[in-house]
């Protein structure tokens, strides 16, 4: 069946804060522009997960009257705490200046994104939720023409079912890619246009989060706690966050840098173990866990930002990597990158042809406040390659003495190359979940409301089906079983223990992309499933 096509001035791939900010800014500049946003989740906000504490600088530039528009920023940050944990103690440390949240708000980023969606629609932006952009389309001259959504109703055998509906081609004069971390189409653009030739390797973390209803007597709206230390060893980058929102709810999460070395490490189980700490556990006792999710985040900072433009399109937000790691915030920088891109795209569309490369975007972004903000903290994340204490010492030196003006830039390395062989690392004995504050993966996935159409090809593609057993199991003890926070990857055997083989439970996938990043052989390729699949996060 031939695919239908639709034409727009601008197609935006991804309905997160960056994509929606770009759409809003485009319509503010020129209400006559025909702008479309594609969102693979079942609704805007369904796949959005972050801590989150939001800095309002970009929001105030985009929508200065956001308070009058009832933006869901309901809980001002009131109290910052930074703790170092040992197995039994919590030692309060001085809060780094980058983590000072005075003037910021604790939010549900999903609800904030839903609100942005309503603002975009009010301006005339067309939002197509439940449609996954599965393919980049190109003109004969090699420039980006737009994207095509994935076919619906393809069975596991790769053949059309009775419910088959072909994808739709969305043609655009300019296409803005706002896919979030490790975007599946962005990866193909990196290769086709060699966008990463002049930047460092991107490095990532995995963030795992739960939302809890807690005892009102323990609830302190506006309280922010971050921890480092236990349960991680001092050579593994990571830590926790704990944010008191409104309505007696607490967001708690744990981030582990995906450059960890020990293949026996399980980020999910480290998170569950964290909640059993004597300084943390009492907050959750008597409460109820109401949601769970996970996602990867781009931690490379300034030196890992790729070339942002190519003929026919641009990259914005976390798909390019604008997270300010020491600040533990990226929404404001993602939104600002999208606003700058929208301004440059709108200007180009007024004067240039469809295949024009909007180089002004990259040039203008370097003149905005995003670039100096990221430049000032560029060395802090890579300094933790020297371990927790080396990283803290260097960060203090750069922050307080040199104030981000070091004449050098530290380097990153690919996360998957950091993993050592299983025989070289100690095994980690994780306690069984108690069902009170700690839980197993499958019960966690259940409350993420994750769902995929069962009869469809797995969207987790193995480049070589033999690798999971022949290499990953043999040398790394099948780390897929542990770095995935959703139980997607499983080594199964015959009853007598023979014939080990990899089983992929694709229906469990939270779309976090960790497998695409951390697989030591880079054998896993994450592509989009049918639109509308994946988690359905409420209030996350």
XYZ file of C-alpha atoms in Angstrom:
540
model
C 0.000 0.000 0.000
C 1.310 3.412 -0.936
C 1.923 5.833 1.927
C -0.048 9.030 2.055
C 1.807 12.304 2.506
C 1.139 15.575 4.293
C 3.030 18.827 3.804
C 4.044 21.317 6.496
C 6.383 24.238 6.844
C 7.990 22.625 9.887
C 7.726 19.099 11.292
C 8.964 18.598 14.863
C 9.861 15.085 15.965
C 9.181 14.766 19.681
C 6.575 16.361 21.930
C 8.755 17.034 24.970
C 9.680 20.435 26.422
C 12.137 21.172 23.597
C 9.870 20.163 20.726
C 6.879 22.047 22.115
C 8.974 25.129 22.884
C 10.147 25.163 19.273
C 6.559 24.866 18.056
C 5.325 27.675 20.306
C 8.168 29.992 19.318
C 7.599 29.364 15.609
C 3.923 30.297 15.897
C 4.735 33.338 18.015
C 7.023 34.592 15.259
C 4.757 33.720 12.342
C 1.229 32.527 13.044
C 0.842 31.526 9.387
C 3.515 28.817 9.584
C 2.067 25.325 9.324
C 3.705 23.471 12.234
C 3.245 19.823 13.218
C 4.560 17.936 16.274
C 4.885 14.136 16.239
C 4.809 12.392 19.631
C 5.345 8.622 19.896
C 3.675 8.362 23.312
C -0.048 7.755 23.618
C -0.436 11.396 24.658
C 1.817 14.379 25.192
C 3.649 13.755 28.473
C 3.152 9.977 28.488
C 6.878 9.292 28.044
C 8.192 12.280 29.998
C 10.176 11.472 33.120
C 12.512 13.655 35.128
C 13.156 14.604 38.756
C 12.312 17.430 38.327
C 13.351 20.827 39.607
C 12.881 23.420 36.905
C 14.647 26.724 36.430
C 12.185 29.171 34.867
C 14.571 31.321 32.818
C 13.671 29.845 29.432
C 9.995 29.532 30.319
C 9.822 33.207 31.232
C 11.384 34.101 27.885
C 8.970 31.847 25.984
C 5.754 32.608 27.903
C 6.328 35.581 30.234
C 2.769 35.286 31.575
C 3.097 31.616 32.502
C 1.655 32.208 35.961
C -1.499 33.756 34.508
C -1.679 30.794 32.112
C -1.819 28.425 35.112
C 1.457 26.654 34.431
C 1.706 23.668 36.803
C 4.631 25.075 38.787
C 3.050 24.710 42.196
C 5.855 24.000 44.657
C 8.669 26.529 45.097
C 11.968 25.050 46.238
C 12.560 25.998 49.870
C 15.316 23.846 51.361
C 18.401 22.323 49.683
C 20.321 19.510 51.353
C 23.326 17.567 50.094
C 24.397 14.430 51.944
C 27.167 11.854 51.790
C 25.914 8.409 52.754
C 27.827 5.560 54.330
C 26.065 2.267 54.898
C 24.644 3.468 58.204
C 25.194 7.224 58.404
C 24.226 10.408 56.542
C 26.752 13.232 56.677
C 25.577 16.663 55.560
C 27.901 18.424 53.105
C 27.971 21.991 51.878
C 25.563 22.378 48.962
C 27.495 23.284 45.771
C 26.433 26.641 44.324
C 25.241 25.012 41.101
C 22.711 23.052 43.170
C 21.238 26.132 44.850
C 17.556 25.997 43.900
C 16.393 29.361 45.223
C 13.735 30.614 42.805
C 13.210 27.202 41.179
C 10.167 24.937 41.309
C 9.666 21.235 41.985
C 7.414 19.946 39.221
C 5.999 16.960 37.438
C 7.761 17.394 34.103
C 5.084 15.259 32.470
C 2.332 17.610 33.626
C 4.425 20.631 32.646
C 4.821 19.137 29.174
C 1.094 18.468 28.899
C 0.505 22.124 29.739
C 3.018 23.214 27.090
C 1.069 21.071 24.648
C -2.120 22.994 25.371
C -0.274 26.284 24.839
C 1.041 25.034 21.488
C -2.391 23.857 20.342
C -3.917 27.207 21.345
C -1.519 28.832 18.877
C -2.558 26.466 16.099
C 0.162 23.822 16.300
C -1.018 20.400 15.115
C 0.047 17.674 17.553
C -0.158 14.050 16.469
C 0.256 11.853 19.563
C 0.550 8.097 19.232
C 2.533 8.335 15.988
C 6.192 7.323 16.028
C 8.596 8.826 13.509
C 10.361 5.733 12.198
C 12.262 6.948 9.125
C 13.986 10.090 7.889
C 13.035 11.042 4.341
C 15.480 12.703 1.945
C 15.327 14.748 -1.230
C 17.349 13.656 -4.252
C 20.020 16.211 -3.328
C 20.496 14.489 0.053
C 18.757 17.100 2.180
C 16.144 16.084 4.741
C 12.634 16.082 3.305
C 10.777 15.099 6.477
C 9.925 11.877 8.271
C 7.619 8.899 7.912
C 5.651 7.346 10.722
C 5.932 3.604 11.264
C 3.465 1.144 9.808
C 0.779 -0.112 12.177
C -0.374 -3.717 12.122
C 2.844 -5.523 11.220
C 3.005 -8.942 12.872
C 5.941 -10.536 14.652
C 6.720 -12.397 11.431
C 7.212 -9.073 9.662
C 4.100 -9.524 7.517
C 1.071 -7.206 7.439
C -1.869 -8.312 9.580
C -5.537 -7.624 8.988
C -5.083 -4.386 10.941
C -2.253 -3.117 8.763
C -2.127 0.619 8.141
C 0.857 2.045 6.286
C 2.777 4.922 7.782
C 2.324 8.487 6.661
C 5.002 10.698 5.136
C 5.260 14.171 6.640
C 7.134 16.509 4.323
C 8.587 19.731 5.655
C 10.630 22.676 4.544
C 12.567 22.206 7.786
C 12.471 19.296 10.245
C 13.345 19.818 13.909
C 14.512 16.696 15.733
C 13.662 16.856 19.444
C 13.683 13.139 20.214
C 15.245 13.305 23.655
C 18.208 11.257 24.813
C 19.686 8.834 22.246
C 17.079 9.569 19.601
C 16.696 6.705 17.163
C 16.468 8.957 14.090
C 19.113 11.321 15.422
C 21.564 8.397 15.474
C 21.071 7.956 11.735
C 21.565 11.688 11.146
C 24.849 11.570 13.079
C 26.121 8.975 10.602
C 24.689 10.392 7.389
C 25.934 13.952 7.983
C 28.954 13.084 10.181
C 27.631 15.440 12.849
C 29.895 14.097 15.606
C 33.220 14.438 13.829
C 34.286 17.523 15.802
C 32.911 16.701 19.267
C 33.635 14.314 22.118
C 31.812 11.027 22.585
C 28.524 11.479 24.376
C 28.398 9.953 27.859
C 25.192 9.001 29.623
C 23.515 8.164 32.890
C 20.441 6.127 33.678
C 17.877 7.778 35.919
C 15.335 5.594 37.717
C 12.421 7.245 39.492
C 9.460 6.445 41.701
C 6.571 8.620 42.826
C 5.241 8.065 46.341
C 2.270 9.164 48.409
C 3.702 9.572 51.894
C 2.390 10.188 55.408
C 1.309 13.866 55.538
C 3.149 14.224 58.855
C 6.443 13.528 57.021
C 5.744 15.763 54.052
C 7.686 19.014 53.707
C 6.750 20.736 50.410
C 9.730 22.335 48.681
C 12.379 20.175 50.362
C 15.180 18.955 48.089
C 17.706 16.287 49.050
C 20.589 14.976 46.945
C 22.988 12.268 48.068
C 26.243 10.704 46.909
C 28.083 7.706 48.293
C 26.421 4.507 49.459
C 25.275 2.197 47.964
C 27.683 2.958 45.086
C 31.426 2.496 45.451
C 33.653 5.540 45.104
C 34.663 4.666 41.519
C 31.076 4.682 40.211
C 29.464 8.003 39.334
C 25.945 8.517 40.604
C 23.656 9.602 43.392
C 20.074 10.154 44.444
C 17.434 12.859 44.409
C 14.428 13.261 46.653
C 11.920 16.056 46.033
C 8.823 16.914 48.079
C 6.082 18.018 45.665
C 2.558 19.140 46.487
C -0.281 16.840 47.660
C 1.864 14.766 50.046
C 3.861 13.343 47.148
C 7.596 12.705 46.983
C 9.629 12.010 43.842
C 12.624 9.805 44.588
C 15.190 8.643 42.116
C 18.677 7.357 41.535
C 21.121 8.128 38.727
C 24.063 5.915 37.768
C 26.638 7.014 35.198
C 26.701 4.477 32.380
C 30.481 4.506 32.372
C 30.453 2.111 35.335
C 32.943 -0.761 35.088
C 31.478 -3.710 36.999
C 29.107 -5.768 34.782
C 27.512 -7.244 37.919
C 26.133 -3.813 38.882
C 22.378 -3.319 38.566
C 21.244 0.341 38.636
C 17.707 -0.758 39.522
C 18.872 -2.765 42.521
C 21.203 0.008 43.668
C 18.163 2.289 43.730
C 16.085 -0.189 45.708
C 18.955 -0.660 48.155
C 19.336 3.129 48.547
C 15.790 3.386 49.899
C 16.647 1.001 52.736
C 19.220 3.410 54.213
C 18.294 4.300 57.821
C 18.183 8.012 56.933
C 15.889 7.402 53.932
C 13.660 4.447 54.790
C 11.495 6.146 57.461
C 10.176 8.676 54.944
C 8.588 5.914 52.864
C 7.360 3.601 55.598
C 3.602 3.876 55.792
C 3.490 5.383 52.291
C 2.477 3.981 48.911
C 4.472 3.791 45.704
C 2.240 5.015 42.870
C 4.454 5.130 39.769
C 7.821 3.981 38.419
C 9.923 4.743 35.364
C 13.398 5.126 33.915
C 15.216 6.992 31.178
C 18.732 7.716 30.035
C 20.146 11.229 30.127
C 22.954 12.836 28.155
C 25.764 13.827 30.546
C 28.529 14.862 28.139
C 27.858 18.584 28.309
C 29.456 21.184 26.096
C 32.242 19.083 24.606
C 29.771 16.394 23.481
C 27.358 18.672 21.618
C 27.389 17.661 17.932
C 27.012 19.842 14.875
C 23.401 20.962 15.232
C 22.439 21.703 11.636
C 22.334 19.897 8.304
C 20.486 20.525 5.035
C 16.787 20.512 5.827
C 16.907 20.117 9.608
C 18.276 20.842 13.075
C 18.759 19.109 16.441
C 17.417 20.560 19.700
C 17.107 19.553 23.352
C 18.465 16.392 24.920
C 18.846 14.616 21.586
C 21.801 16.997 21.151
C 22.770 16.941 24.853
C 22.241 20.236 26.700
C 22.015 18.877 30.263
C 23.862 20.922 32.883
C 25.098 17.992 34.979
C 26.344 19.837 38.117
C 23.092 21.790 38.214
C 21.124 18.537 37.663
C 18.899 20.399 35.216
C 18.381 20.356 31.481
C 14.824 21.482 30.823
C 15.712 25.170 30.713
C 18.670 24.663 28.370
C 16.705 22.237 26.172
C 13.874 24.754 25.847
C 16.251 27.604 25.085
C 18.059 25.598 22.404
C 14.692 24.927 20.772
C 13.674 28.590 20.962
C 16.922 29.703 19.335
C 16.458 27.049 16.651
C 12.872 28.135 16.016
C 13.939 31.745 15.571
C 16.627 30.780 13.073
C 14.301 28.402 11.211
C 11.549 31.018 10.978
C 14.022 33.534 9.608
C 15.355 31.018 7.083
C 11.889 30.020 5.889
C 11.138 33.650 5.153
C 14.110 33.918 2.812
C 15.540 30.530 1.853
C 14.601 27.370 -0.018
C 13.519 24.094 1.523
C 16.949 22.447 1.487
C 18.769 25.313 3.175
C 20.960 24.507 6.159
C 20.038 26.861 8.995
C 23.588 27.510 10.160
C 22.468 30.632 12.024
C 21.004 28.374 14.721
C 24.388 27.058 15.844
C 25.944 30.500 15.610
C 23.143 32.152 17.583
C 23.125 29.448 20.264
C 26.773 30.209 21.012
C 25.741 33.840 21.609
C 22.915 32.840 23.982
C 23.178 32.181 27.728
C 23.182 28.413 27.134
C 26.765 28.290 25.853
C 28.541 30.139 28.708
C 26.451 28.232 31.255
C 27.612 24.880 29.880
C 31.158 26.112 29.227
C 31.600 27.066 32.866
C 30.834 23.526 34.110
C 32.241 21.502 31.205
C 34.973 19.789 33.230
C 32.996 18.721 36.292
C 31.383 15.514 34.994
C 34.566 14.144 33.341
C 36.567 14.899 36.497
C 34.683 12.063 38.214
C 36.679 9.632 36.102
C 39.126 10.057 39.021
C 36.500 8.682 41.423
C 34.122 10.329 43.885
C 36.737 12.103 46.004
C 38.868 13.148 43.043
C 35.792 14.504 41.289
C 34.545 16.403 44.345
C 38.005 17.903 44.929
C 38.389 18.967 41.307
C 34.825 20.333 41.150
C 35.474 22.432 44.263
C 38.746 23.730 42.815
C 37.153 24.675 39.498
C 33.996 26.115 41.077
C 35.448 28.187 43.888
C 38.965 29.049 42.711
C 38.917 29.126 38.929
C 35.151 29.749 38.531
C 34.927 27.663 35.383
C 37.743 29.477 33.586
C 40.242 26.633 33.381
C 42.282 26.884 30.151
C 41.715 23.181 29.381
C 38.807 20.855 28.658
C 38.665 17.341 30.070
C 37.656 14.445 27.843
C 34.997 11.728 27.791
C 35.120 8.129 26.655
C 32.362 5.878 25.260
C 30.401 4.314 28.114
C 30.321 0.799 26.685
C 34.136 0.651 26.591
C 34.317 1.201 30.364
C 32.842 -2.183 31.216
C 35.331 -4.771 32.464
C 34.986 -8.524 32.136
C 32.953 -10.281 34.799
C 35.948 -12.296 35.970
C 37.801 -9.066 36.825
C 35.074 -7.628 39.070
C 33.477 -8.596 42.381
C 29.946 -9.913 42.298
C 27.328 -7.820 44.089
C 24.832 -9.494 46.417
C 21.622 -7.468 46.373
C 19.067 -7.989 49.148
C 15.669 -9.360 48.225
C 12.983 -6.668 47.994
C 10.896 -6.332 51.125
C 7.722 -5.083 49.428
C 7.638 -2.137 51.836
C 10.257 0.276 50.474
C 12.044 -1.964 47.945
C 10.497 -3.883 45.064
C 11.249 -6.144 42.088
C 11.440 -5.101 38.448
C 8.239 -6.658 37.182
C 5.989 -5.130 39.843
C 7.721 -1.837 39.092
C 7.101 -2.070 35.345
C 3.449 -2.830 36.089
C 2.903 0.547 37.759
C 4.566 2.357 34.842
C 1.470 1.371 32.780
C 3.802 0.201 30.017
C 2.076 -1.515 27.128
C 2.974 -2.507 23.585
C 0.851 -4.173 20.938
C 1.855 -7.810 21.451
C 1.911 -8.936 17.839
C 4.596 -6.671 16.415
C 8.288 -7.136 15.631
C 10.566 -6.493 18.598
C 11.832 -2.924 18.488
C 15.087 -4.035 20.152
C 17.153 -5.239 17.230
C 20.214 -7.486 17.553
C 22.804 -6.868 14.880
C 24.126 -10.409 15.491
C 21.874 -12.898 17.301
C 24.874 -14.968 18.441
C 26.582 -12.158 20.382
C 24.447 -12.154 23.583
C 25.557 -15.693 24.450
C 28.888 -16.050 22.634
C 30.344 -12.772 23.917
C 28.148 -10.998 26.474
C 27.275 -14.069 28.543
C 30.708 -15.622 28.144
C 32.755 -12.555 29.081
C 30.396 -10.162 30.906
C 27.860 -12.521 32.553
C 25.057 -11.118 30.352
C 24.936 -7.575 31.747
C 21.756 -6.845 29.748
C 19.883 -8.626 32.537
C 21.073 -5.998 35.014
C 21.512 -2.688 33.226
C 17.965 -2.862 31.833
C 15.580 -1.478 34.508
C 12.562 -3.319 33.095
C 13.500 -7.006 32.780
C 13.516 -6.872 28.981
C 16.585 -9.085 28.571
C 16.654 -12.576 30.031
C 18.981 -15.554 29.626
C 16.877 -18.706 29.577
C 18.099 -22.298 29.544
C 16.800 -25.830 29.257
C 15.793 -27.568 32.486
C 19.234 -29.141 32.755
C 20.942 -25.743 32.416
C 22.054 -26.280 28.830
C 21.421 -24.226 25.709
C 21.550 -20.680 27.109
C 19.830 -18.148 24.879
C 18.673 -14.558 25.020
C 14.971 -13.858 25.379
C 13.818 -10.300 24.675
C 10.654 -9.297 26.529
C 10.044 -6.219 24.391
C 6.626 -5.556 25.917
C 8.339 -4.511 29.176
C 10.438 -1.781 27.528
C 10.324 1.639 29.225
C 12.018 3.332 26.234
C 14.959 4.355 28.425
C 17.532 3.473 25.684
C 20.085 2.157 28.212
C 20.602 -1.057 26.237
C 21.452 0.927 23.102
C 24.106 2.790 25.087
C 25.659 0.295 27.510
C 25.781 -2.951 25.532
C 29.525 -3.748 25.554
C 29.466 -4.995 21.956
C 27.062 -2.301 20.686
C 24.951 -5.128 19.328
C 21.569 -3.719 20.366
C 19.838 -1.126 18.206
C 16.786 0.533 19.781
C 14.226 1.618 17.193
C 10.713 2.912 17.713
C 7.882 0.413 18.214
C 4.349 1.087 17.009
C 3.166 4.549 17.988
C 1.347 4.774 21.297
C 3.383 1.983 22.878
C 5.613 2.252 25.921
C 4.992 3.741 29.347
C 2.074 5.957 30.285
C 3.464 8.012 33.131
C 0.993 9.883 35.350
C 2.379 12.923 37.190
C 6.011 11.855 36.564
